């Protein structure tokens, strides 16, 4: 299936191969010249410009959600090194692992500001 966007209205059109009823052969769908393919990524339709433009606010929100999700995953990974440190306070491997995790979390929190 192909999805295309009308330049003037912003309406999405979904095309699949269609069937010629007279011959029952599959023929590819044809599209008008006024149809623009939707670009990859987070975009919004701008009727004034007559095309797709990047949606900066939505991209920032998506990046924010991804950073929060990554922080949550990193915090879940802290459990084992913390347990190992509780059992043996001189465990340098666990200290290093916690330091790496904390550094990555701090970097992600800077991105959230």
XYZ file of C-alpha atoms in Angstrom, residues 4 15 28-36:
11
model
C 0.139 9.968 -0.477
C -3.441 3.264 -2.941
C -0.846 -0.553 -10.594
C -2.775 2.451 -9.345
C -1.896 5.777 -10.921
C -1.616 9.023 -9.032
C -2.329 12.616 -9.981
C 0.524 15.133 -10.180
C -0.894 17.070 -7.227
C -0.117 14.277 -4.763
C 2.951 14.498 -2.500
